[in-house]
Coordinates of C-alpha atoms and ligand atoms in Angstrom, one line a residue:
M690 CA -17.5 -8.0 -0.5
F691 CA -19.2 -5.2 -1.7
E692 CA -19.7 -4.5 -5.4
T693 CA -19.6 -0.9 -5.2
W694 CA -17.2 1.9 -3.8
E695 CA -20.5 3.7 -2.1
E696 CA -21.3 0.6 0.0
L697 CA -17.5 -0.4 0.9
E698 CA -17.0 3.2 1.9
A699 CA -20.1 3.2 3.6
S700 CA -19.1 -0.1 5.5
I701 CA -15.7 1.1 7.0
I702 CA -17.4 4.3 8.8
G703 CA -16.9 4.0 12.5
C704 CA -15.4 0.9 12.3
K705 CA -14.8 -1.1 15.3
K706 CA -13.4 -4.4 14.2
C707 CA -10.4 -4.2 15.8
K708 CA -8.5 -2.8 18.7
L709 CA -6.8 -0.1 16.2
C710 CA -10.0 1.8 16.6
N711 CA -9.2 2.7 20.2
N712 CA -6.6 5.1 19.4
R713 CA -7.1 6.6 15.8
N714 CA -8.5 10.0 14.9
N715 CA -9.3 9.1 11.2
I716 CA -9.6 5.9 9.4
V717 CA -7.1 6.3 6.4
F718 CA -9.2 4.2 3.5
G719 CA -7.2 4.9 0.6
T720 CA -6.6 7.7 -2.2
G721 CA -5.8 8.0 -5.9
N722 CA -7.6 6.8 -8.8
K723 CA -9.9 3.8 -8.3
N724 CA -9.7 2.6 -12.0
A725 CA -5.8 2.6 -11.4
R726 CA -3.5 0.0 -13.3
I727 CA -1.1 0.4 -10.6
M728 CA -1.8 0.1 -6.8
F729 CA 0.7 0.7 -3.9
I730 CA 0.1 -0.9 -0.5
G731 CA 2.0 0.4 2.4
E732 CA 1.7 -0.7 6.2
G733 CA -0.6 1.5 7.9
P734 CA -1.0 5.1 8.8
G735 CA 1.4 7.1 10.9
A736 CA 0.7 10.2 12.9
D737 CA 0.5 12.7 9.8
E738 CA -2.0 10.3 7.9
D739 CA -3.9 9.9 11.0
K740 CA -4.4 13.5 11.5
E741 CA -5.3 14.2 8.0
G742 CA -7.2 10.6 6.8
I743 CA -5.1 10.1 3.9
P744 CA -2.4 7.5 3.3
F745 CA 1.8 9.0 2.6
V746 CA 1.4 12.2 3.5
G747 CA 4.2 12.2 6.4
K748 CA 8.0 12.2 5.9
A749 CA 7.8 8.8 4.2
G750 CA 5.1 10.0 1.7
K751 CA 7.0 13.1 0.9
L752 CA 9.7 11.1 -0.3
M753 CA 7.6 8.6 -2.2
N754 CA 6.0 11.6 -3.9
M755 CA 9.6 12.7 -4.9
A756 CA 10.5 9.6 -6.5
F757 CA 7.1 9.4 -8.1
D758 CA 7.9 13.0 -9.7
G759 CA 11.4 11.6 -10.7
I760 CA 10.2 8.4 -12.3
G761 CA 6.9 10.1 -14.0
I762 CA 4.4 8.3 -11.8
N763 CA 1.4 10.5 -11.0
R764 CA 0.1 10.0 -7.7
E765 CA -3.4 10.8 -8.9
E766 CA -3.1 8.4 -11.7
V767 CA -2.1 5.3 -9.0
Y768 CA -4.4 4.1 -5.9
I769 CA -2.6 3.8 -2.4
A770 CA -3.9 2.3 0.7
N771 CA -2.5 0.4 3.5
I772 CA -2.9 -3.0 5.1
V773 CA -4.7 -1.3 8.4
K774 CA -6.5 1.6 8.3
C775 CA -6.1 3.0 11.5
R776 CA -2.8 3.8 13.2
P777 CA -1.0 1.4 15.3
P778 CA 0.1 2.9 18.6
S779 CA 3.8 4.3 18.6
N780 CA 3.8 3.3 14.9
R781 CA 4.3 -0.3 15.9
N782 CA 3.7 -3.1 13.3
P783 CA 0.0 -4.2 13.0
E784 CA -0.3 -7.5 14.6
D785 CA -1.4 -10.4 12.7
D786 CA -5.2 -10.3 14.2
E787 CA -5.9 -6.5 13.3
A788 CA -4.1 -7.0 9.6
A789 CA -6.1 -10.4 9.1
I790 CA -9.4 -8.2 10.0
C791 CA -8.9 -5.2 8.0
L792 CA -7.4 -7.1 5.0
D793 CA -11.1 -7.5 4.1
Y794 CA -11.2 -4.0 3.3
L795 CA -8.1 -4.0 1.2
R796 CA -9.0 -7.1 -0.8
N797 CA -12.6 -5.6 -1.4
Q798 CA -10.7 -2.3 -2.6
V799 CA -8.3 -4.7 -4.9
R800 CA -11.4 -6.2 -6.4
L801 CA -12.8 -3.1 -7.2
V802 CA -9.8 -1.3 -8.6
K803 CA -8.8 -4.3 -10.4
P804 CA -5.2 -3.0 -10.9
K805 CA -2.6 -4.8 -13.2
I806 CA 0.2 -4.3 -10.8
I807 CA 0.3 -4.0 -7.3
V808 CA 3.4 -2.5 -5.4
L809 CA 4.1 -4.0 -1.8
L810 CA 5.6 -1.4 0.0
G811 CA 7.9 -3.3 2.5
S812 CA 7.7 -6.4 4.5
V813 CA 4.2 -6.0 6.3
A814 CA 2.7 -5.6 2.9
L815 CA 4.3 -8.3 1.4
K816 CA 3.8 -10.7 4.2
N817 CA 0.0 -10.1 4.6
I818 CA -0.5 -9.8 0.9
L819 CA 1.7 -12.7 -0.5
G820 CA 2.5 -14.7 2.8
K821 CA 4.6 -15.3 5.4
E822 CA 7.0 -17.3 3.9
Y823 CA 8.3 -14.3 1.8
G824 CA 11.3 -11.9 3.0
I825 CA 11.7 -8.3 1.5
T826 CA 15.3 -8.6 1.2
A827 CA 15.4 -11.7 -1.0
T828 CA 11.9 -10.7 -2.8
R829 CA 12.2 -6.7 -3.5
G830 CA 12.8 -5.9 -7.1
K831 CA 11.4 -9.3 -8.5
W832 CA 8.1 -9.9 -10.4
I833 CA 5.5 -12.2 -8.6
E834 CA 2.6 -13.3 -10.5
K835 CA -0.4 -14.2 -8.8
K836 CA -4.0 -14.6 -10.2
G837 CA -3.5 -12.5 -12.9
I838 CA -1.9 -9.7 -10.9
L839 CA 1.9 -8.8 -11.2
Y840 CA 3.4 -7.9 -7.7
M841 CA 6.2 -5.8 -7.3
P842 CA 7.9 -6.1 -3.7
T843 CA 9.8 -3.2 -2.7
W844 CA 11.4 -1.1 0.5
H845 CA 9.0 0.6 2.5
P846 CA 9.7 4.5 1.9
A847 CA 10.3 4.9 5.3
A848 CA 13.1 2.6 5.3
L849 CA 14.9 4.9 2.5
L850 CA 14.8 7.6 5.4
R851 CA 17.3 5.4 7.3
D852 CA 19.2 3.8 4.8
D853 CA 20.5 5.7 1.9
S854 CA 21.4 2.5 -0.4
K855 CA 17.8 1.4 -0.3
K856 CA 16.9 4.7 -2.6
I857 CA 18.4 3.6 -5.6
E858 CA 17.0 0.1 -5.0
F859 CA 13.3 1.6 -4.5
W860 CA 14.0 3.7 -7.5
Q861 CA 15.2 0.7 -9.7
D862 CA 11.8 -1.1 -8.7
L863 CA 9.8 1.5 -9.4
K864 CA 11.5 2.0 -12.9
Q865 CA 10.6 -1.4 -13.6
V866 CA 6.9 -0.8 -12.7
V867 CA 6.5 2.0 -15.1
K868 CA 8.2 0.2 -18.0
R869 CA 6.3 -2.9 -17.4
D870 CA 3.0 -0.6 -17.2
R871 CA 4.1 0.9 -20.4
E872 CA 4.2 -2.5 -22.1
F873 CA 0.6 -3.4 -21.4
Ligands
LIG1433 N1 3.4 4.3 6.0 C1 2.8 3.5 5.7 O1 2.9 2.5 5.4 N2 1.4 3.9 5.1 C2 1.3 5.5 5.4 O2 0.2 5.8 4.8 C3 2.1 6.3 6.1 C4 3.3 5.5 6.2
LIG1434 FE1 -11.3 -1.4 11.5 FE2 -9.3 -1.9 10.0 FE3 -9.5 0.6 11.8 FE4 -9.2 -2.3 12.6 S1 -7.6 -0.8 11.5 S2 -10.6 -0.6 13.4 S3 -10.6 -3.3 11.2 S4 -10.5 0.0 10.0

């Protein structure tokens, strides 16, 4: 564990700890407020993120930004990162070994940000952070507290692009997050 952002950011430069290093253009480390009360965790970079080096800038990200605008979440005020920092080929899910290795960086990010709330975007984030026994369909919209952090699992924004009915639930889940955050 690194105690400063400078050390952590320096440690990931040129990372070759897993095979996802082979096809990436950019490491997508994370973005936003390093002292955020709310953190969002996605799955891994897609093509647009890989090109720009910033999480959630593609189609799913644009949809998430629209929800943020509607609900009153300022993207600059929260911190956004992914389970894996390099794009999986053809946007496949990260494999267990890749996620396990890359999670060290994310854990360190969480340690430095010290968020009160973590929003888990989709099944990959949920299972890698809280455990394989959790399923997104049963768990979404429900608070789970662990070690002083409140977790809110919800749909991955890309799922909203495929299924309109999930938009309402996503919206409701983020509303809960904003409401809880105001109570702190
Ligand atoms: N999907 C993710 O899980 N993360 C991104 O950064 C972009 C799309
Ligand atoms: Fe390193 Fe993570 Fe990229 Fe794998 S995905 S090469 S562990 S930064």
